[in-house]
Amino acid sequence: MNNRVSTVVFLFGIAGLCLYADDFHPMPSTNAIALSFDSRVSEAIRESIQVDFQRCLSASASEIKLYHFDHDPTNRMSLAGFWQPYGCLAATSRLGSDLPENGILSNDTFAIDISYSFATNYQRHIETTAAYSNEIAAAYAFIGALSPTNLNIMSTNELLSLDLWKEVAPGECPAQYADSIIRNRRRTRYYAPPRHAFFMWDCGPTNNASHLWCHIPVVITIDQRQVVSFDMMIYFQNRWRFSTWLFQQGVQQW
């Protein structure tokens, strides 16, 4: 019995998309990825997964490829360089699910099956942050305001106020990090995070109380080369701030 629904095809123009085996082989000029859902997956969850998948693709555009493992059939491959929120940091990997990356290449389309099991786990994760719809909407507005143009015209104080530190009060930045923070912000392009990149985490101010966090896809320009990476931000005191709280030494000092 066929329990798949019609696939939804994502088209994206990535000249570098290729098959990797012993060498690289160029793909046709039209590159397509199709998601094939188990028929039991609700329309709302299908739409959410589709949007999340497209957001991850958009952030991955400069690096994404198709990778073929030697032991697999020729047309079975995996997305390489595909940005995933929980693949970015092992410390939060248990808090969310990665989107499926394996599929079949056929007739110039790379088809990925979305199982009912994955969709169910995805829905459960989304529901853990459903009560924070206003905060999540604010996150998208916050990232949307960080265009390259806006970052270049922001004052030094505005740029330094975007981060949260253990050493200094919210809105301030330790002096030794100021120059690198300003330089890095202005060479970074921020992308809208997928919906499933939001999570509750017992990490942050006031004795590591539970806070709403999010993984952000970013592309950093380093020596004229674009590098796909990630940033993290936390909702604290009614606004979003970037934070490396997990990696900062010592304890909160304010």
C-alpha atoms as one frame of an Amber mdcrd trajectory, in Angstrom:
protein
   0.000   0.000   0.000   1.424   3.393  -0.995   1.114   5.784   1.926   3.087
   8.687   0.442   1.600  12.039  -0.451   2.589  14.023  -3.502   6.051  15.465
  -3.213   6.688  19.138  -2.815   9.601  20.248  -4.957  12.082  22.909  -3.899
  13.993  24.486  -6.748  17.236  26.222  -6.016  19.951  27.443  -8.353  23.208
  26.179  -6.879  25.897  25.793  -9.479  28.056  23.787  -7.098  25.538  20.990
  -6.465  27.242  17.765  -7.447  27.671  14.057  -6.917  30.718  13.065  -4.915
  32.281   9.654  -5.396  35.920   9.455  -6.493  35.539  12.820  -8.190  32.967
  15.523  -8.837  30.370  15.335 -11.584  28.293  18.410 -12.487  24.556  18.214
 -12.023  22.055  19.414 -14.631  21.368  23.138 -14.655  18.007  22.681 -12.926
  18.476  21.298  -9.436  15.456  20.088  -7.496  14.872  18.581  -4.088  11.545
  16.893  -3.421  10.145  16.007  -0.015   7.862  12.978   0.023   5.674  12.780
   3.124   3.960   9.857   4.772   0.237  10.403   4.172  -0.438  10.457   7.940
   1.542  13.689   8.374  -0.814  16.642   8.790  -0.832  19.455   6.265   0.267
  21.989   8.891   3.322  19.948   9.853   4.159  19.278   6.192   4.117  23.014
   5.520   6.276  23.740   8.567   8.867  21.121   7.577   8.887  22.436   4.006
   9.565  25.992   5.191  12.265  24.827   7.602  13.908  22.757   4.896  13.977
  25.722   2.531  15.481  27.969   5.206  18.276  25.475   5.818  18.882  25.215
   2.065  19.071  28.992   1.710  21.749  29.229   4.394  23.671  26.295   2.869
  23.699  27.572  -0.707  27.435  28.213  -0.943  28.442  24.761   0.349  25.717
  22.196  -0.339  26.566  19.103  -2.404  25.325  15.572  -2.905  27.534  12.932
  -1.348  27.619   9.297  -2.418  28.831   6.670   0.025  30.756   3.896  -1.718
  28.678   1.093  -0.165  25.325   2.602  -1.257  23.533   2.173  -4.597  24.685
   4.723  -7.156  21.583   6.878  -6.903  21.323   6.867  -3.090  23.064   9.918
  -1.633  23.154  12.358   1.237  23.192  16.141   1.413  26.637  17.382   2.387
  27.120  20.915   3.681  23.419  21.129   4.564  22.964  23.506   7.508  21.236
  21.927  10.488  20.553  23.703  13.797  21.342  20.795  16.084  24.236  19.572
  13.997  25.971  22.839  14.923  26.530  22.125  18.600  26.709  18.762  20.331
  25.637  20.301  23.648  22.145  20.949  22.254  21.808  17.937  19.944  19.529
  16.127  22.396  17.105  19.062  22.352  15.916  18.738  18.762  15.796  16.616
  15.623  17.828  17.041  12.463  15.990  17.185   9.157  16.450  14.052   7.000
  19.367  14.336   4.569  19.395  10.992   2.701  17.561  10.431  -0.551  17.457
   9.084  -4.082  18.570  10.975  -7.196  16.273  10.239 -10.128  15.390  12.235
 -13.250  17.357  15.257 -12.029  15.423  15.343  -8.735  16.771  14.425  -5.318
  13.872  12.855  -3.380  13.902  12.696   0.424  11.322  10.659   2.348   9.818
  12.309   5.425   8.634   9.524   7.708   5.681   9.677  10.064   8.061   8.973
  12.953  10.250  11.967  12.125   7.233  14.229  11.581   5.794  13.185  14.943
   9.043  13.957  16.747   9.300  17.252  14.877   5.766  18.198  15.924   6.481
  17.352  19.552   9.531  19.575  19.475   7.598  22.472  17.926   4.969  22.093
  20.635   7.593  22.588  23.380   7.924  26.219  22.286   4.363  26.831  21.025
   3.597  29.093  23.992   6.320  31.500  22.846   4.811  32.580  19.538   5.295
  36.284  20.280   8.923  35.797  21.266   9.562  33.698  18.152   7.965  36.347
  15.942  10.261  38.884  17.614  13.254  36.682  16.760  12.430  36.781  13.056
  12.005  40.551  13.229  15.339  40.850  15.065  17.213  38.805  12.453  15.415
  40.583   9.621  16.732  43.921  10.908  20.338  42.704  10.752  20.792  43.196
   7.024  24.322  44.017   5.784  23.176  47.589   5.123  21.817  48.036   8.641
  24.859  46.440  10.268  27.169  48.814   8.424  25.338  51.902   9.668  24.831
  50.725  13.262  26.863  52.621  15.831  29.554  50.929  17.874  27.314  50.961
  20.950  24.414  49.419  19.019  26.591  46.586  17.746  28.089  45.886  21.161
  24.659  45.806  22.798  23.592  42.802  20.677  25.447  40.266  22.871  24.900
  38.901  26.376  27.926  38.251  28.601  28.570  36.805  32.049  31.126  39.505
  32.850  29.060  42.627  32.241  25.413  43.651  32.485  23.042  43.237  29.506
  23.720  45.874  26.870  27.425  46.073  27.678  30.453  44.282  26.224  33.797
  43.381  27.840  36.368  45.837  26.469  38.774  43.116  25.304  36.171  41.690
  22.910  34.783  44.931  21.466  36.941  45.197  18.333  36.438  41.570  17.278
  32.681  41.727  17.952  32.276  44.800  15.725  34.413  43.297  12.955  32.626
  39.933  13.028  29.115  41.407  13.085  29.794  43.467   9.977  31.194  40.568
   7.956  28.359  38.192   8.851  25.119  37.637   6.953  22.242  36.381   9.120
  19.538  34.061   7.819  16.071  33.368   9.189  16.295  30.300  11.438  14.077
  27.276  10.826  11.164  27.014  13.245  12.568  23.881  14.858  15.783  25.758
  15.745  14.021  27.258  18.798  14.333  25.356  22.070  14.076  25.712  25.838
  17.405  25.218  27.577  18.618  25.367  31.172  21.500  27.646  30.302  21.809
  31.379  30.831  21.548  34.139  33.442  20.292  33.873  37.018  21.733  30.488
  37.960  21.203  28.949  34.517  17.434  29.174  34.598  15.492  27.827  31.617
  15.436  30.266  28.696  14.234  30.297  25.107  17.216  29.888  22.752  17.674
  29.630  19.001  20.355  28.468  16.573  20.903  30.993  13.764  22.371  30.127
  10.351  25.045  32.605   9.308  27.468  33.066   6.440  30.757  34.733   7.384
  33.050  36.325   4.822  36.672  35.464   5.654  39.407  36.534   3.235  36.816
  36.848   0.440  35.602  33.303   1.130  32.113  32.551   2.446  31.900  30.144
   5.366  28.572  28.703   6.552  28.397  28.644  10.337  25.982  29.334  13.187
  25.319  31.742  16.008  23.137  31.367  19.080  20.761  33.805  20.683  18.755
  33.929  23.874  15.535  35.705  24.825  16.236  37.641  27.999  14.685  40.752
  29.544  12.084  41.008  26.769  14.511  41.006  23.862  16.809  38.763  21.849
  20.578  38.849  22.221  23.403  36.785  20.782  25.242  34.791  23.411  28.081
  32.304  23.830  27.070  31.832  27.468  27.914  28.127  27.431  31.515  28.826
  26.457  32.177  31.867  28.661  34.488  31.300  31.609  33.455  31.778  35.212
  30.078  32.680  36.640  27.595  35.489  36.103  28.931  38.712  37.647  25.865
  40.963  37.610
